[in-house]
Coordinates of C-alpha atoms in Angstrom, one line a residue:
Chain F
M516 CA 193.2 -120.6 55.2
R517 CA 194.6 -117.1 55.7
H518 CA 197.8 -117.9 53.9
I519 CA 195.8 -119.2 50.8
T520 CA 193.8 -115.9 50.9
N521 CA 196.9 -113.9 51.1
F522 CA 198.5 -115.8 48.2
I523 CA 195.6 -115.4 45.9
K524 CA 195.6 -111.6 46.9
T525 CA 199.3 -111.3 46.1
I526 CA 198.9 -112.9 42.7
G527 CA 195.7 -111.1 41.8
H528 CA 196.8 -107.6 43.1
P529 CA 198.9 -106.7 40.0
F530 CA 196.2 -107.7 37.5
S531 CA 193.4 -105.9 39.4
S532 CA 195.6 -102.9 39.7
L533 CA 196.2 -103.0 36.1
I534 CA 192.6 -103.2 35.1
I535 CA 191.7 -100.3 37.6
M536 CA 194.5 -98.3 36.0
L537 CA 193.2 -98.9 32.5
G538 CA 189.7 -98.2 33.6
E539 CA 190.9 -94.8 35.2
C540 CA 192.9 -93.9 32.3
T541 CA 190.0 -94.3 29.8
R542 CA 187.8 -92.4 32.0
L543 CA 190.4 -89.6 32.2
F544 CA 190.8 -89.8 28.4
W545 CA 187.1 -89.4 27.9
Y546 CA 187.0 -86.4 30.1
L547 CA 190.1 -84.9 28.4
L548 CA 188.2 -85.3 25.2
T549 CA 185.1 -83.7 26.2
G550 CA 186.9 -80.9 27.9
C551 CA 189.1 -80.1 24.9
L552 CA 186.7 -77.4 23.6
Y553 CA 187.1 -75.4 26.6
S554 CA 191.0 -75.4 26.2
L555 CA 190.8 -74.8 22.5
K556 CA 188.8 -71.6 23.2
R557 CA 191.7 -70.3 25.4
P558 CA 194.7 -71.0 23.0
Q559 CA 197.0 -68.9 25.3
L560 CA 196.9 -71.8 27.9
I561 CA 198.0 -74.2 25.2
I562 CA 200.7 -71.9 23.9
K563 CA 202.2 -71.4 27.4
E564 CA 202.3 -75.2 27.9
V565 CA 203.9 -75.8 24.4
Y566 CA 206.5 -73.4 25.5
F567 CA 207.2 -75.3 28.6
S568 CA 207.1 -78.8 27.2
G569 CA 208.3 -78.1 23.6
V570 CA 210.4 -75.0 23.2
L571 CA 212.4 -75.7 26.4
S572 CA 212.9 -79.2 25.1
L573 CA 214.4 -78.0 21.9
L574 CA 218.1 -78.0 22.9
I575 CA 218.1 -81.6 24.3
I576 CA 216.2 -83.0 21.3
A577 CA 218.6 -81.2 18.8
V578 CA 221.6 -82.3 20.7
S579 CA 220.5 -85.9 21.1
G580 CA 219.4 -86.1 17.5
W581 CA 222.8 -84.8 16.2
F582 CA 224.7 -87.4 18.3
V583 CA 222.3 -90.2 17.3
G584 CA 222.8 -89.3 13.7
M585 CA 226.4 -89.2 14.0
V586 CA 226.5 -92.6 15.7
L587 CA 224.4 -93.9 12.8
G588 CA 226.7 -92.5 10.4
L589 CA 229.8 -94.2 12.0
Q590 CA 228.2 -97.6 12.6
G591 CA 226.6 -97.6 9.1
Y592 CA 229.8 -96.5 7.3
N593 CA 231.7 -99.4 9.0
T594 CA 229.0 -102.0 8.2
L595 CA 228.3 -100.8 4.7
Q596 CA 232.1 -100.6 4.0
R597 CA 232.3 -104.5 4.3
F598 CA 229.7 -104.8 1.5
G599 CA 231.3 -102.0 -0.7
S600 CA 228.0 -100.1 -0.5
V601 CA 229.0 -97.0 1.6
S602 CA 227.2 -94.8 -1.0
V603 CA 223.8 -95.8 0.5
L604 CA 224.8 -94.2 3.9
G605 CA 222.6 -91.3 3.5
S606 CA 219.5 -93.6 2.9
L607 CA 220.4 -95.7 5.8
V608 CA 220.7 -92.7 8.3
A609 CA 217.6 -91.1 7.0
L610 CA 215.4 -94.1 7.0
S611 CA 216.4 -95.3 10.4
L612 CA 215.8 -91.9 11.7
L613 CA 212.5 -91.2 9.9
R614 CA 210.9 -94.4 10.5
E615 CA 212.0 -95.7 13.9
L616 CA 214.7 -93.8 15.9
G617 CA 213.4 -90.3 15.6
P618 CA 209.8 -90.9 16.8
V619 CA 210.8 -93.4 19.5
L620 CA 213.7 -91.7 21.0
C621 CA 212.2 -88.4 20.8
A622 CA 209.0 -89.7 22.7
I623 CA 211.2 -91.3 25.4
L624 CA 213.3 -88.0 25.7
F625 CA 210.0 -86.0 25.8
A626 CA 208.8 -88.3 28.6
S627 CA 212.0 -87.9 30.5
R628 CA 212.1 -84.1 30.0
A629 CA 208.7 -82.8 29.8
G630 CA 206.4 -85.6 30.9
S631 CA 208.0 -86.1 34.3
G632 CA 207.7 -82.3 34.6
M633 CA 204.0 -82.4 33.9
T634 CA 203.6 -85.2 36.5
A635 CA 205.5 -83.3 39.1
E636 CA 203.7 -80.0 38.5
I637 CA 200.2 -81.5 38.7
G638 CA 201.3 -83.8 41.6
L639 CA 202.6 -80.8 43.6
M640 CA 199.6 -78.8 42.8
K641 CA 197.5 -81.6 44.3
A642 CA 199.7 -81.9 47.2
T643 CA 199.6 -78.1 48.1
E644 CA 195.9 -77.9 47.5
Q645 CA 196.2 -75.6 44.4
L646 CA 193.8 -78.0 42.4
D647 CA 191.3 -77.9 45.3
A648 CA 191.6 -74.0 45.5
M649 CA 190.9 -73.9 41.8
S650 CA 188.0 -76.3 42.0
V651 CA 186.4 -74.3 44.9
M652 CA 186.6 -71.3 42.8
A653 CA 184.3 -73.1 40.4
V654 CA 187.2 -73.6 37.9
D655 CA 187.6 -77.0 36.7
P656 CA 191.2 -78.0 37.3
I657 CA 191.2 -80.7 34.7
K658 CA 190.2 -78.2 32.0
R659 CA 192.3 -75.3 33.2
V660 CA 195.5 -77.2 34.0
V661 CA 195.5 -80.8 32.7
I662 CA 194.0 -80.5 29.2
P663 CA 196.5 -77.7 28.0
K664 CA 199.4 -80.0 29.1
F665 CA 197.8 -82.9 27.4
I666 CA 197.2 -81.1 24.1
S667 CA 200.6 -79.4 24.3
G668 CA 202.2 -82.9 24.4
I669 CA 200.3 -84.0 21.2
I670 CA 201.4 -80.8 19.4
A671 CA 205.1 -80.7 20.7
V672 CA 206.2 -84.4 20.1
P673 CA 205.6 -84.5 16.2
L674 CA 207.3 -81.1 15.9
L675 CA 210.2 -82.1 18.2
T676 CA 210.4 -85.3 16.1
A677 CA 210.8 -83.4 13.0
L678 CA 213.6 -81.5 14.5
F679 CA 215.3 -84.7 15.9
D680 CA 215.1 -86.2 12.3
T681 CA 216.6 -83.0 10.8
C682 CA 219.4 -82.9 13.4
G683 CA 220.2 -86.6 13.0
I684 CA 220.5 -86.5 9.3
L685 CA 222.8 -83.5 9.6
G686 CA 224.9 -85.4 12.2
G687 CA 225.0 -88.3 9.9
H688 CA 226.0 -86.0 7.0
F689 CA 228.8 -84.5 9.2
V690 CA 230.2 -87.9 9.9
G691 CA 229.8 -89.4 6.5
V692 CA 230.8 -86.4 4.4
N693 CA 233.0 -84.1 6.5
M694 CA 234.9 -86.8 8.6
L695 CA 234.8 -89.8 6.4
K696 CA 235.0 -88.0 3.1
L697 CA 231.9 -89.6 1.5
D698 CA 230.8 -87.8 -1.7
Q699 CA 228.2 -85.2 -0.7
G700 CA 226.2 -85.5 -4.0
T701 CA 225.9 -89.3 -3.5
F702 CA 225.0 -88.9 0.3
W703 CA 222.0 -86.6 -0.6
S704 CA 220.9 -88.3 -3.9
Q705 CA 220.8 -91.7 -2.3
M706 CA 218.8 -90.3 0.3
Q707 CA 216.5 -88.3 -1.9
G708 CA 215.9 -91.6 -4.0
S709 CA 215.0 -93.9 -1.2
V710 CA 213.1 -91.7 1.1
D711 CA 209.4 -91.6 0.2
L712 CA 207.3 -88.5 1.6
H713 CA 204.2 -90.5 2.6
N714 CA 205.6 -93.9 3.6
D715 CA 208.5 -92.6 5.7
V716 CA 208.2 -89.0 6.6
I717 CA 204.4 -88.7 7.2
N718 CA 204.2 -92.1 8.7
G719 CA 207.1 -91.3 11.1
L720 CA 205.4 -88.2 12.0
I721 CA 202.0 -90.0 12.6
K722 CA 203.8 -92.4 14.8
A723 CA 205.2 -89.3 16.8
L724 CA 201.6 -88.1 17.1
F725 CA 200.5 -91.4 18.7
F726 CA 203.6 -91.2 21.0
G727 CA 202.8 -87.7 22.1
F728 CA 199.2 -88.6 22.8
I729 CA 200.3 -91.7 24.9
V730 CA 203.1 -89.9 26.8
S731 CA 201.0 -87.0 27.6
L732 CA 198.0 -89.2 28.8
I733 CA 200.4 -91.3 31.0
S734 CA 202.0 -88.0 32.4
V735 CA 198.8 -86.2 33.4
Y736 CA 197.3 -89.4 34.7
Q737 CA 200.3 -90.2 36.9
G738 CA 200.2 -86.5 38.1
L739 CA 196.5 -86.8 39.2
Q740 CA 197.1 -90.1 40.8
A741 CA 200.2 -89.0 42.8
K742 CA 200.0 -89.2 46.6
P743 CA 200.1 -85.7 48.0
T744 CA 203.4 -86.3 49.5
A745 CA 207.0 -85.6 48.4
E746 CA 207.6 -89.3 48.1
G747 CA 204.3 -89.8 46.2
V748 CA 205.2 -87.1 43.7
S749 CA 208.8 -88.6 43.2
A750 CA 207.2 -92.1 42.7
A751 CA 204.8 -90.7 40.2
T752 CA 207.5 -89.1 38.0
T753 CA 209.4 -92.2 38.1
R754 CA 206.4 -94.0 37.0
T755 CA 205.7 -91.6 34.1
V756 CA 209.1 -92.2 32.7
V757 CA 208.9 -96.1 33.0
H758 CA 205.4 -96.4 31.8
S759 CA 205.9 -94.0 28.8
A760 CA 209.0 -95.8 27.7
L761 CA 207.3 -99.3 27.7
A762 CA 204.1 -97.8 26.1
V763 CA 206.1 -96.1 23.3
L764 CA 208.0 -99.3 22.4
A765 CA 205.0 -101.5 22.6
L766 CA 202.9 -98.9 20.5
D767 CA 205.8 -98.7 18.1
F768 CA 205.8 -102.3 17.3
I769 CA 202.0 -102.2 16.7
L770 CA 202.1 -99.2 14.6
T771 CA 205.1 -100.6 12.5
A772 CA 203.2 -103.8 11.9
F773 CA 200.3 -101.7 10.5
M774 CA 202.3 -99.0 8.5
F775 CA 205.2 -100.6 6.9
Chain D
M506 CA 162.2 -65.7 60.6
Q507 CA 166.0 -66.4 60.4
Q508 CA 167.2 -67.4 57.0
N509 CA 169.8 -70.0 56.9
V510 CA 172.5 -70.1 54.3
V511 CA 173.9 -73.4 55.3
E512 CA 172.2 -76.3 57.0
L513 CA 173.7 -79.7 58.0
E514 CA 171.2 -82.2 59.0
N515 CA 172.0 -85.5 60.8
L516 CA 175.3 -85.6 59.1
N517 CA 177.8 -88.4 59.4
F518 CA 181.2 -88.6 57.6
S519 CA 184.1 -90.8 57.6
Y520 CA 187.2 -91.3 55.4
S521 CA 187.7 -94.9 56.6
E522 CA 185.5 -97.7 58.0
D523 CA 187.0 -97.8 61.5
R524 CA 186.6 -94.1 62.4
L525 CA 183.6 -91.9 62.2
L526 CA 185.0 -88.4 61.8
L527 CA 181.7 -86.5 62.1
K528 CA 178.7 -87.9 64.1
N529 CA 175.2 -86.7 63.7
I530 CA 176.1 -83.1 63.0
N531 CA 173.2 -80.5 63.1
L532 CA 174.4 -77.1 62.3
N533 CA 172.6 -73.8 60.9
I534 CA 174.5 -70.9 59.6
A535 CA 172.4 -67.7 59.6
K536 CA 172.5 -65.2 56.7
G537 CA 174.7 -62.1 57.3
K538 CA 176.2 -63.6 60.5
I539 CA 179.6 -64.7 61.5
T540 CA 179.5 -68.2 62.8
A541 CA 182.5 -69.8 64.5
I542 CA 183.2 -73.4 64.7
M543 CA 185.8 -74.3 67.4
G544 CA 187.5 -77.3 68.8
G545 CA 190.5 -79.3 69.1
S546 CA 192.8 -80.5 66.4
G547 CA 191.3 -83.3 64.5
S548 CA 187.8 -82.8 65.7
G549 CA 186.5 -82.4 62.2
K550 CA 186.2 -78.6 61.7
T551 CA 188.0 -78.4 58.4
T552 CA 186.0 -81.4 57.2
I553 CA 182.8 -79.5 57.7
L554 CA 184.2 -76.8 55.4
R555 CA 185.0 -79.3 52.8
L556 CA 181.5 -80.8 53.0
I557 CA 179.9 -77.2 52.6
S558 CA 182.2 -76.4 49.6
G559 CA 181.1 -79.6 47.9
Q560 CA 184.6 -81.1 47.9
I561 CA 183.5 -84.3 49.7
K562 CA 180.1 -85.9 50.2
P563 CA 178.7 -87.1 53.5
N564 CA 178.0 -90.7 54.2
Q565 CA 174.6 -89.8 55.8
G566 CA 172.6 -86.7 56.2
K567 CA 172.1 -83.5 54.3
V568 CA 174.4 -80.7 53.4
K569 CA 172.2 -77.7 52.2
V570 CA 173.8 -74.5 50.9
F571 CA 171.8 -71.6 49.5
E572 CA 168.8 -74.0 49.9
N573 CA 170.3 -76.6 47.5
D574 CA 171.0 -80.3 48.8
L575 CA 174.4 -80.7 47.5
S576 CA 173.9 -84.6 47.1
K577 CA 171.1 -84.0 44.7
I578 CA 172.4 -81.4 42.2
S579 CA 174.6 -81.7 39.3
I580 CA 178.4 -80.6 39.2
K581 CA 177.4 -77.7 37.0
Q582 CA 174.9 -76.6 39.8
I583 CA 177.7 -77.1 42.4
H584 CA 179.9 -74.9 40.5
D585 CA 177.3 -72.2 40.3
I586 CA 177.0 -72.4 44.1
R587 CA 180.8 -72.2 44.3
K588 CA 180.7 -68.9 42.4
R589 CA 178.9 -67.4 45.4
L590 CA 181.2 -68.6 48.0
G591 CA 184.9 -68.1 48.9
L592 CA 187.2 -70.4 50.7
L593 CA 190.4 -69.4 52.6
F594 CA 192.5 -72.5 52.7
Q595 CA 194.4 -73.5 55.9
F596 CA 197.8 -73.2 54.1
G597 CA 196.8 -70.5 51.5
A598 CA 197.0 -72.6 48.4
L599 CA 198.4 -69.9 46.3
F600 CA 199.1 -70.7 42.8
T601 CA 202.9 -70.9 42.9
D602 CA 203.7 -70.3 39.2
I603 CA 201.9 -66.8 38.9
N604 CA 202.6 -63.6 41.1
V605 CA 200.5 -62.0 43.7
T606 CA 198.3 -59.9 41.4
Q607 CA 197.7 -62.9 39.1
N608 CA 196.6 -64.9 42.0
V609 CA 194.1 -62.2 43.3
A610 CA 192.9 -61.7 39.8
F611 CA 192.4 -65.3 39.1
P612 CA 188.7 -65.6 40.1
L613 CA 187.9 -62.2 38.4
L614 CA 189.6 -63.4 35.2
E615 CA 187.8 -66.6 35.2
H616 CA 184.4 -65.5 36.0
T617 CA 183.9 -61.9 34.8
N618 CA 184.5 -59.9 31.7
L619 CA 185.8 -56.9 33.3
S620 CA 188.6 -54.9 31.7
K621 CA 192.2 -55.4 32.7
K622 CA 192.2 -51.9 34.2
L623 CA 189.3 -52.5 36.5
I624 CA 190.7 -55.8 37.5
N625 CA 193.9 -54.1 38.4
K626 CA 192.1 -51.7 40.6
I627 CA 190.0 -54.4 42.3
V628 CA 193.1 -56.3 42.9
A629 CA 194.9 -53.2 44.4
M630 CA 191.8 -52.6 46.6
K631 CA 191.8 -56.2 47.9
L632 CA 195.5 -56.1 48.5
E633 CA 195.1 -52.8 50.4
A634 CA 192.3 -54.4 52.4
V635 CA 194.6 -57.2 53.8
G636 CA 197.4 -54.8 54.2
L637 CA 199.7 -55.9 51.4
T638 CA 199.9 -53.0 49.2
G639 CA 203.2 -53.0 47.1
T640 CA 203.4 -56.9 47.0
Q641 CA 201.7 -57.0 43.4
N642 CA 204.7 -58.3 41.7
L643 CA 206.0 -60.8 44.3
M644 CA 205.9 -64.5 43.6
P645 CA 204.3 -66.7 46.3
N646 CA 207.8 -68.2 47.4
Q647 CA 208.9 -64.6 48.3
L648 CA 206.2 -64.1 50.7
S649 CA 206.3 -65.2 54.5
G650 CA 203.5 -67.6 55.7
G651 CA 201.5 -65.0 57.2
M652 CA 201.7 -62.7 54.0
A653 CA 200.9 -65.7 51.7
R654 CA 197.6 -66.3 53.8
R655 CA 196.7 -62.8 53.5
V656 CA 197.1 -62.8 49.8
A657 CA 194.9 -65.9 49.7
L658 CA 192.4 -64.0 51.8
A659 CA 192.4 -61.3 49.2
R660 CA 191.9 -63.9 46.5
A661 CA 189.1 -65.5 48.3
I662 CA 187.3 -62.2 48.6
A663 CA 188.0 -60.9 45.1
L664 CA 184.5 -61.6 44.0
D665 CA 182.8 -60.4 47.1
P666 CA 181.2 -63.7 47.8
E667 CA 178.0 -64.0 49.6
L668 CA 179.4 -66.9 51.9
M669 CA 182.9 -66.9 53.1
L670 CA 184.6 -70.0 54.6
Y671 CA 187.7 -69.3 56.7
D672 CA 189.9 -72.3 57.6
E673 CA 192.2 -71.1 60.4
P674 CA 192.4 -67.4 59.2
F675 CA 194.5 -66.3 62.2
T676 CA 197.1 -69.0 62.2
G677 CA 200.6 -67.6 61.7
L678 CA 199.7 -64.0 61.9
D679 CA 201.5 -61.4 64.0
P680 CA 199.2 -59.5 66.4
I681 CA 198.6 -56.4 64.2
S682 CA 197.8 -58.7 61.1
L683 CA 195.7 -60.7 63.2
N684 CA 193.5 -57.9 64.5
T685 CA 193.5 -56.4 61.0
T686 CA 192.2 -59.6 59.5
A687 CA 189.6 -60.0 62.2
M688 CA 188.3 -56.5 61.6
L689 CA 188.3 -57.2 57.9
I690 CA 186.1 -60.3 58.4
K691 CA 183.8 -58.2 60.6
K692 CA 183.7 -55.4 58.2
L693 CA 182.9 -57.8 55.3
S694 CA 180.0 -59.3 57.2
T695 CA 178.5 -56.0 58.3
S696 CA 178.9 -53.8 55.1
L697 CA 178.2 -56.4 52.6
N698 CA 176.0 -58.6 54.6
Q699 CA 178.3 -61.4 53.9
T700 CA 177.9 -64.6 55.8
A701 CA 181.0 -66.1 57.2
I702 CA 182.0 -69.5 58.6
L703 CA 185.0 -69.3 60.8
V704 CA 187.1 -72.4 61.7
T705 CA 189.7 -71.3 64.3
H706 CA 191.4 -72.0 67.6
D707 CA 191.8 -68.3 68.5
I708 CA 189.3 -67.8 71.3
A709 CA 189.9 -64.3 72.2
V710 CA 189.6 -62.8 68.7
T711 CA 186.8 -65.0 67.8
M712 CA 184.7 -64.1 70.9
G713 CA 185.1 -60.6 69.7
I714 CA 183.8 -60.9 66.1
A715 CA 181.5 -64.0 66.0
D716 CA 177.7 -63.8 66.4
Y717 CA 177.3 -67.5 67.1
M718 CA 179.6 -70.3 68.0
Y719 CA 179.7 -74.1 67.8
F720 CA 182.1 -76.2 69.8
M721 CA 183.3 -79.5 68.5
A722 CA 185.0 -82.6 70.2
N723 CA 185.6 -86.0 68.9
G724 CA 183.5 -85.2 65.7
E725 CA 180.5 -84.0 67.6
I726 CA 179.0 -80.6 68.5
I727 CA 179.3 -80.4 72.2
A728 CA 178.1 -76.8 72.7
E729 CA 176.7 -73.9 70.8
G730 CA 175.5 -70.3 71.6
T731 CA 176.4 -66.7 71.4
P732 CA 179.9 -65.7 72.6
Q733 CA 178.3 -64.5 75.8
Q734 CA 176.6 -67.8 76.2
I735 CA 179.7 -69.7 75.6
K736 CA 181.6 -67.5 78.1
E737 CA 179.2 -68.4 80.8
T738 CA 178.6 -72.0 79.9
S739 CA 179.1 -74.6 82.6
N740 CA 180.1 -77.4 80.1
P741 CA 183.3 -78.8 81.4
A742 CA 184.8 -79.7 77.9
V743 CA 184.2 -76.1 76.6
R744 CA 185.6 -74.5 79.9
Q745 CA 188.6 -76.7 79.5
F746 CA 189.1 -75.7 75.9
I747 CA 188.6 -71.9 76.7
N748 CA 191.0 -71.9 79.6
G749 CA 193.5 -74.2 77.8
E750 CA 193.6 -76.7 80.7
I751 CA 195.7 -79.9 80.2
T752 CA 193.4 -82.2 82.1
G753 CA 189.6 -82.5 81.7
P754 CA 187.0 -84.1 79.4
F755 CA 189.0 -83.1 76.2
Q756 CA 191.3 -85.9 75.3
Y757 CA 194.6 -84.6 73.9
K758 CA 195.2 -88.1 72.4
Y759 CA 194.0 -89.0 69.0
A760 CA 191.0 -91.3 69.3
T761 CA 191.9 -95.1 69.3
K762 CA 190.9 -96.8 66.2
N763 CA 190.3 -100.5 65.7
S764 CA 193.3 -100.7 63.4
Y765 CA 195.6 -99.3 66.4
Q766 CA 194.2 -102.2 68.5
Q767 CA 195.0 -104.7 65.7
Y768 CA 198.7 -103.1 65.7
L769 CA 198.9 -103.6 69.3
E770 CA 198.0 -107.2 69.1
Q771 CA 200.5 -108.1 66.4

């Protein structure tokens, strides 16, 4: 009988954990929404967090965007050459980046660089009783610490995505025009002709906004849920990166189905 | 009639089902007095401070602070009560991303509209009170353990709270800092009529400054009285604790739990 009970427990545990996690995430989200007004009244807290999560991520995002653009340029050129249509390389690079690669890769990079940092900071503050100290001083740690981080992620990801897209297009231009000697006028004019401001650029940035929201929510949630030990904080940061990547990819599919 | 700032009535508390951490605690903290809670490690002293500051709720019984039953009031009301109390954490709990000045100024910036100049003056006064003038610009990771605890003390008293909760304030301090801190606690109590609850192991210093003492063992209050009454008590557990004797009614071992029995049976 005990074996049967244990078997049912083993099967049911992941499902019940998932439901509990979703419930806690929803509660946290509601609390974050209701507390946003407090943080918006103190913009300096948000600016500080945007600096840590956004400004300090500029280099990794710019460099990654540049290399992704260069790879797209190379791969695109080789494939398009077979069909004699290398002239549309600019469109290929721009559309790939603006619609998909820019928002998705940027969100995953943001989760790895800044999201894990948010989780670790909140987790360590919890482990060293800093959140308790704040609470005892009649300062709500969610409003004072967590919400500014959450909002900063929502602000930073679309802006970083725009930078990623720009650097990617310049990388593609470098490979196509400077290395493979494609005509510069053709590269830009094809891109200008095929990229639509609303359908491609704005929709890409809306995607980034959603990704910023989900990555920030996962990051702060994992930080608050981290066990107050070194191992617990380490496991929480790992979970932030894994869950964020999966959530971004799944959300990307849903958003793409609705948008394009 | 004596006015109580804190009252614990028939209080039971446990973190897990198989071990009751606090059993039937009845405790009164008189206004303007220094009350010490003493006892061995793991006897539930820090848990009492967590209950009084509203961080956790009892399983049974009442926690009344400033005549408010904490289980019957809203979070906002608990926050209003917390503005009137200060808590010195066992390990300081300084904010590691800001310097000493910003740490001490934190409650002032959050709860007052004082000018920056005045806040800086108050911070300087508090740091002087704990003997740390000149450390304003240091980061918490540049402080020794004892210094960090004194900065935490300066932060806890920044708003001159009516009720101060000290969790092991003397741990890790050198003899001079220890006496300075003890004198500061006494001075705050006498000059500001501040009520203080002192959780500590340091018998000699505590006997010198406390007005009333509670002794705890295995989650229960086993003795109480003035320092003089405690000195003269015949309670063998208290005598063992005061004299630091290895054998006696005080168990050095952690109380056995049901889960431990199950572990042995496996």
